[in-house]
Amino acid sequence: MNTPTPTPLIEFRGVSKTYGQGQAAFLALRGIHLGIRQGEFLAIMGPSGSGKSTAMNILGCLDAPSEGEFTFQGVHVERLGRNQRALLRRHYLGFVFQGFNLLARTSAQENVELPLLYRGESAPKRHAAAREALARVGLSGWERHTPAELSGGQQQRVAIARAIVTQPLVLLADEPTGNLDSHRSHEIMELLVTLNREQGITVLMVTHEPDMAGYASRVVHFVDGEIARDDLQENRACS
Amino acid sequence: MFINAILLALREIRRNLMRSFLTILGIVIGVAAVITMVTLGNGATRMVGEQIASLGSNLLILRPGQSMGPAAFGAPNFRLADAEAIRAQVSALKAVAPIVSSGAPLVAGNNNWSSTVTGATNDYFIAGNWKIAAGRIFSEDEQHAGRAVCVIGATVQSKLFGHQNPVGAELRVKNFSCLVVGLLTSKGQGAMGMDQDDVVVMPLKTAQRRLTGNPQDIRVILLSMRDGAAPEPIMAQIRKLMRERRKIADNDDDNFNLMDTRQIAEILSGTISTITTLLGAVAAVSLLVGGIGIMNIMLVSVTERTREIGIRLAIGALEHEVLLQFLIEAVALSAFGGIVGILLALISCLGLSALTHMPFEFQPGINLISFAFSALIGVLFGYMPARRAARLDPIEALRHE
Ligand SMILES: Nc1ncnc2c1ncn2[C@@H]1O[C@H](COP(=O)(O)OP(=O)(O)OP(=O)(O)O)[C@@H](O)[C@H]1O
Ligand SMILES: [Mg+2]
């Protein structure tokens, strides 16, 4: 196991997750140990049902572990309540989902502004930041378009813009290219690499495709709720 | 954050304009119904009150026959002496006005009209609460000698004389010519479009001789009580007197009837306000049904927008922020429904009051209450769906199809 030093940004110590109770209980994560440093680009791979999404949800503070410790910047997230975890997400995390998950009938601009709205930013600040984020993902001039008027790749770029508009510490992406063809997938991956390199955003990504995992600086393999392999990749794929 | 929540809610309403409109329909109809019922009910009550006031305050009506009905078969009419006896013996009366009346064709110059002609003493103007707009009432001599003079109402004046001053003009009543000596101040339109100003009044004797052809009989005696006098003892006194004068045996029924207009008014307006309350209650139930409609749509909306809620929660929305968003949405919807309902009520009240000749008065109270109530319905029925939205698990919500 490769545990980076000195203090990791995120650390799992013996994290388990059980779904259901009694007879029907299912152990989706079995005492995971994992440390993630700031600035890493981590890919999580593994067969279906191996617990990747479960781990991702806990890393993203969307879910709490059943057992074990999970610290984010030294804060014990497993001890936090629902609303406190929401505040962590609001201030430090950005999410990109497999299904894009943009608000329908809502312009790209408004979609990207959403996290800023919850942060209580003023309207002029929101507009400027959203335009800038859209520009960074190469969507200048598409601000007024609604998701229905955008291609899948464009929608995913809007979703990335929404995730980075708050300048988060960590960007979490569960199969961000799962719904895209390979050409667009590579575009998205290059965008993530750029954000990781130029902005120093820590990227955590679940993927099925070795091609996509190739962009990461580190690949963790899950099997049956445990980490089977943890590889640092020196020669990652690059644009 | 609060302003943001309002903005979010309004944006959401605008985004689903058609659905929003259908959602508020129940509230719109409920509010409109409540306001219309109460406003019209109050209008009707007021109208009855005005009607009674225009009849004269503290007015008693004495008629032959037992019932309130028009015919009084067998029961003898009154005589002038009856009226004089009442005047002499019942002290709390301001005016005792024996009257006869008959419909008659009227002609003045080239104009024809037909109206009710009343024969009465000068007390009639007091009992009937009439004011003189021009000219005068009858002189002692005119009453005594039964001269052909008359006082006319505003409608008769406008039909026969147009804008000319009728005082001093000749008016042909049936088959004799009459000098107009006075003009009555208009009382305006009465109940059910009845025109109170369509009257001609002449001295009692004149009418008895030349119109009804019966120089003795009197059909009705109007009695006006002094202000503040209690009607019951006065009525008892009059009843006793009339029984004596009409020689009714102790165990026989009255062959006349005496009514207090204020009692009639009270009974009438009591009935109206009962009906108003009842209709208002029915309308309030429809408002409640409207609220359930809002809850229904909000629940559907929460299910439909599960993914959206998931996104908001994942991005870092707090429970109470999501709750507030949906609650404000519900309240904004129902409050908007309330406003539309008020406008609708205004239109229907104007239309209905024009149709029924009832007075219409905008009543801020009931409008305000209905509006507040519709907003309250938004809170009550919006809370459950909003809480459901706020409690959603972000992971489940995001996975929702
Ligand atoms: N809410 C839940 N309730 C019960 N069981 C669950 C729940 N979520 C996940 N599981 C189970 O936990 C295991 C791990 O699920 P997880 O979604 O983490 O897998 P995954 O590695 O992301 O798979 P995939 O590659 O198909 O997305 C699976 O067997 C799944 O059935
Ligand atoms: Mg998964």
XYZ file of N, CA, C and O in Angstrom, chain A residues 19 57 62-63 82-84 86-87 89-91 93 95 97 99-106 110-111 113-115 117-118 120-121 126 162, chain B residues 1 4 7-8 11-12 14-16 304 307-308 311-322 325 389-395 398-399:
272
model
N -24.706 -1.934 3.945
C -26.058 -1.575 3.501
C -27.038 -2.562 4.089
O -26.761 -3.752 4.168
N -18.999 8.139 -2.699
C -20.026 8.880 -1.960
C -19.531 9.280 -0.579
O -19.851 10.358 -0.084
N -21.154 12.719 0.889
C -22.583 12.561 0.647
C -23.148 11.500 1.575
O -24.330 11.469 1.860
N -22.277 10.613 2.016
C -22.701 9.491 2.838
C -21.704 9.357 3.986
O -20.562 9.815 3.887
N -25.661 15.664 8.932
C -26.056 15.864 7.543
C -25.776 17.283 7.048
O -25.190 17.500 5.988
N -26.192 18.260 7.828
C -26.029 19.650 7.402
C -24.575 20.092 7.416
O -24.141 20.876 6.575
N -23.796 19.565 8.394
C -22.376 19.947 8.436
C -21.634 19.370 7.244
O -20.755 20.011 6.674
N -23.041 18.877 4.411
C -23.474 19.708 3.288
C -22.603 20.966 3.195
O -22.231 21.401 2.105
N -22.257 21.516 4.355
C -21.409 22.718 4.339
C -20.004 22.399 3.832
O -19.409 23.199 3.105
N -19.312 20.114 1.623
C -19.469 20.001 0.167
C -19.547 21.382 -0.456
O -18.929 21.664 -1.481
N -20.321 22.245 0.177
C -20.524 23.580 -0.366
C -19.203 24.335 -0.500
O -18.967 25.025 -1.481
N -18.342 24.188 0.510
C -17.147 25.031 0.526
C -15.898 24.396 -0.066
O -14.996 25.105 -0.481
N -15.875 21.038 -2.011
C -15.974 19.968 -2.999
C -16.736 20.392 -4.244
O -17.603 21.250 -4.189
N -18.659 18.443 -7.705
C -19.107 17.128 -8.185
C -19.386 17.135 -9.680
O -19.987 18.055 -10.207
N -21.164 14.294 -12.227
C -21.838 12.993 -12.187
C -21.874 12.360 -13.565
O -21.743 13.035 -14.579
N -24.459 11.116 -15.134
C -25.602 11.540 -15.954
C -25.681 13.039 -16.149
O -26.763 13.572 -16.339
N -24.566 13.755 -16.049
C -24.505 15.232 -16.175
C -25.240 15.905 -15.024
O -24.689 16.750 -14.346
N -26.509 15.512 -14.868
C -27.295 16.102 -13.780
C -27.279 17.624 -13.747
O -26.947 18.246 -12.748
N -27.670 18.191 -14.878
C -27.882 19.648 -14.907
C -29.365 19.894 -14.681
O -30.186 19.008 -14.904
N -29.686 21.093 -14.239
C -31.101 21.439 -14.097
C -31.698 21.657 -15.483
O -31.170 22.435 -16.278
N -32.776 20.944 -15.760
C -33.420 21.053 -17.064
C -34.038 22.441 -17.236
O -34.354 23.112 -16.251
N -34.213 22.839 -18.480
C -34.848 24.128 -18.801
C -34.202 25.307 -18.062
O -34.856 26.275 -17.718
N -32.916 25.125 -17.788
C -32.185 26.163 -17.079
C -30.910 26.413 -17.874
O -30.246 25.459 -18.292
N -27.030 29.743 -15.588
C -27.727 29.585 -14.304
C -27.320 28.291 -13.612
O -27.209 28.243 -12.386
N -27.119 27.237 -14.398
C -26.653 25.981 -13.818
C -25.323 26.164 -13.108
O -25.127 25.673 -12.000
N -24.093 28.876 -11.990
C -24.197 29.816 -10.858
C -24.752 29.174 -9.593
O -24.606 29.706 -8.496
N -25.421 28.034 -9.751
C -26.151 27.426 -8.635
C -25.341 27.283 -7.339
O -25.799 27.707 -6.269
N -24.111 26.701 -7.410
C -23.360 26.546 -6.144
C -23.040 27.896 -5.496
O -22.994 28.004 -4.274
N -24.929 30.497 -5.616
C -26.176 30.953 -5.005
C -26.249 30.455 -3.571
O -26.596 31.193 -2.657
N -25.900 29.168 -3.384
C -25.961 28.611 -2.034
C -24.846 29.157 -1.151
O -24.933 29.103 0.064
N -24.169 32.222 -1.208
C -24.616 33.569 -0.900
C -23.806 34.654 -1.598
O -23.721 35.784 -1.112
N -23.206 34.294 -2.765
C -22.450 35.313 -3.505
C -23.405 36.321 -4.152
O -24.546 35.982 -4.481
N -21.530 36.296 -9.115
C -21.963 35.006 -9.665
C -21.843 35.011 -11.182
O -21.304 34.082 -11.781
N -19.669 23.878 -13.453
C -20.416 24.055 -12.216
C -19.605 23.558 -11.018
O -19.665 24.130 -9.930
N -30.104 34.868 1.776
C -30.570 33.517 1.446
C -32.066 33.504 1.227
O -32.580 32.826 0.354
N -32.822 34.921 -2.062
C -32.453 33.907 -3.047
C -33.539 32.859 -3.183
O -33.896 32.456 -4.293
N -36.362 34.169 -5.154
C -36.005 34.222 -6.572
C -36.072 32.836 -7.196
O -36.617 32.653 -8.287
N -35.506 31.862 -6.489
C -35.525 30.488 -6.994
C -36.956 30.020 -7.213
O -37.275 29.421 -8.243
N -38.607 31.719 -10.162
C -38.037 31.189 -11.397
C -38.698 29.850 -11.732
O -39.028 29.570 -12.874
N -38.892 29.061 -10.683
C -39.481 27.732 -10.880
C -40.931 27.833 -11.338
O -41.376 27.095 -12.209
N -42.244 30.336 -12.982
C -42.256 30.838 -14.350
C -41.923 29.717 -15.329
O -42.454 29.639 -16.420
N -41.025 28.840 -14.886
C -40.584 27.751 -15.759
C -41.728 26.782 -16.060
O -41.750 26.157 -17.095
N -42.659 26.670 -15.121
C -43.794 25.743 -15.314
C -45.094 26.520 -15.277
O -45.970 26.249 -14.458
N -41.209 14.656 -9.179
C -40.712 14.948 -10.514
C -39.328 15.583 -10.458
O -38.510 15.396 -11.345
N -34.411 14.556 -8.839
C -33.041 14.701 -9.299
C -32.508 16.101 -9.021
O -31.387 16.280 -8.557
N -33.358 17.073 -9.343
C -32.958 18.462 -9.106
C -32.633 18.671 -7.627
O -31.626 19.304 -7.285
N -29.345 17.216 -6.875
C -28.255 18.093 -7.314
C -28.031 19.203 -6.296
O -26.897 19.474 -5.882
N -29.128 19.826 -5.879
C -29.012 20.937 -4.924
C -28.373 20.467 -3.628
O -27.480 21.126 -3.081
N -28.829 19.306 -3.144
C -28.281 18.793 -1.887
C -26.801 18.446 -2.056
O -25.976 18.761 -1.197
N -26.438 17.804 -3.171
C -25.045 17.409 -3.403
C -24.151 18.639 -3.472
O -23.029 18.643 -2.968
N -24.660 19.688 -4.078
C -23.889 20.916 -4.221
C -23.688 21.595 -2.882
O -22.775 22.396 -2.710
N -24.498 21.240 -1.904
C -24.298 21.795 -0.568
C -25.463 22.580 -0.016
O -25.304 23.357 0.913
N -26.662 22.382 -0.612
C -27.840 23.041 -0.041
C -28.158 22.398 1.301
O -28.067 21.182 1.448
N -28.505 23.224 2.286
C -28.881 22.691 3.588
C -30.351 22.295 3.564
O -31.112 22.784 2.731
N -30.709 21.427 4.519
C -32.096 20.954 4.582
C -33.085 22.115 4.590
O -34.050 22.135 3.842
N -32.811 23.079 5.462
C -33.806 24.148 5.598
C -33.860 25.032 4.362
O -34.864 25.680 4.091
N -32.781 25.047 3.599
C -32.811 25.848 2.368
C -33.715 25.209 1.314
O -34.465 25.898 0.622
N -33.635 23.894 1.214
C -34.521 23.197 0.277
C -35.964 23.318 0.753
O -36.876 23.588 -0.032
N -37.230 26.690 -0.035
C -37.485 26.876 -1.465
C -38.865 26.349 -1.845
O -39.649 27.038 -2.497
N -39.128 16.932 0.429
C -38.011 17.278 -0.455
C -36.729 17.463 0.350
O -35.672 16.954 -0.020
N -36.847 18.176 1.471
C -35.652 18.507 2.253
C -35.015 17.262 2.869
O -33.803 17.193 3.048
N -35.832 16.251 3.157
C -35.320 15.050 3.826
C -34.761 14.022 2.862
O -34.284 12.972 3.275
N -34.870 14.290 1.562
C -34.385 13.308 0.590
C -32.904 13.021 0.814
O -32.135 13.888 1.216
N -32.531 11.777 0.531
C -31.125 11.402 0.585
C -30.487 11.795 -0.747
O -30.967 11.385 -1.807
N -29.441 12.617 -0.706
C -28.893 13.117 -1.977
C -28.476 12.001 -2.943
O -28.665 12.144 -4.151
N -27.936 10.916 -2.410
C -27.468 9.839 -3.296
C -28.635 9.180 -4.010
O -28.637 9.010 -5.233
N -30.172 11.544 -6.554
C -29.409 11.686 -7.795
C -29.598 10.478 -8.699
O -29.538 10.593 -9.916
N -29.823 9.330 -8.073
C -29.975 8.108 -8.862
C -31.382 7.996 -9.449
O -31.620 7.202 -10.351
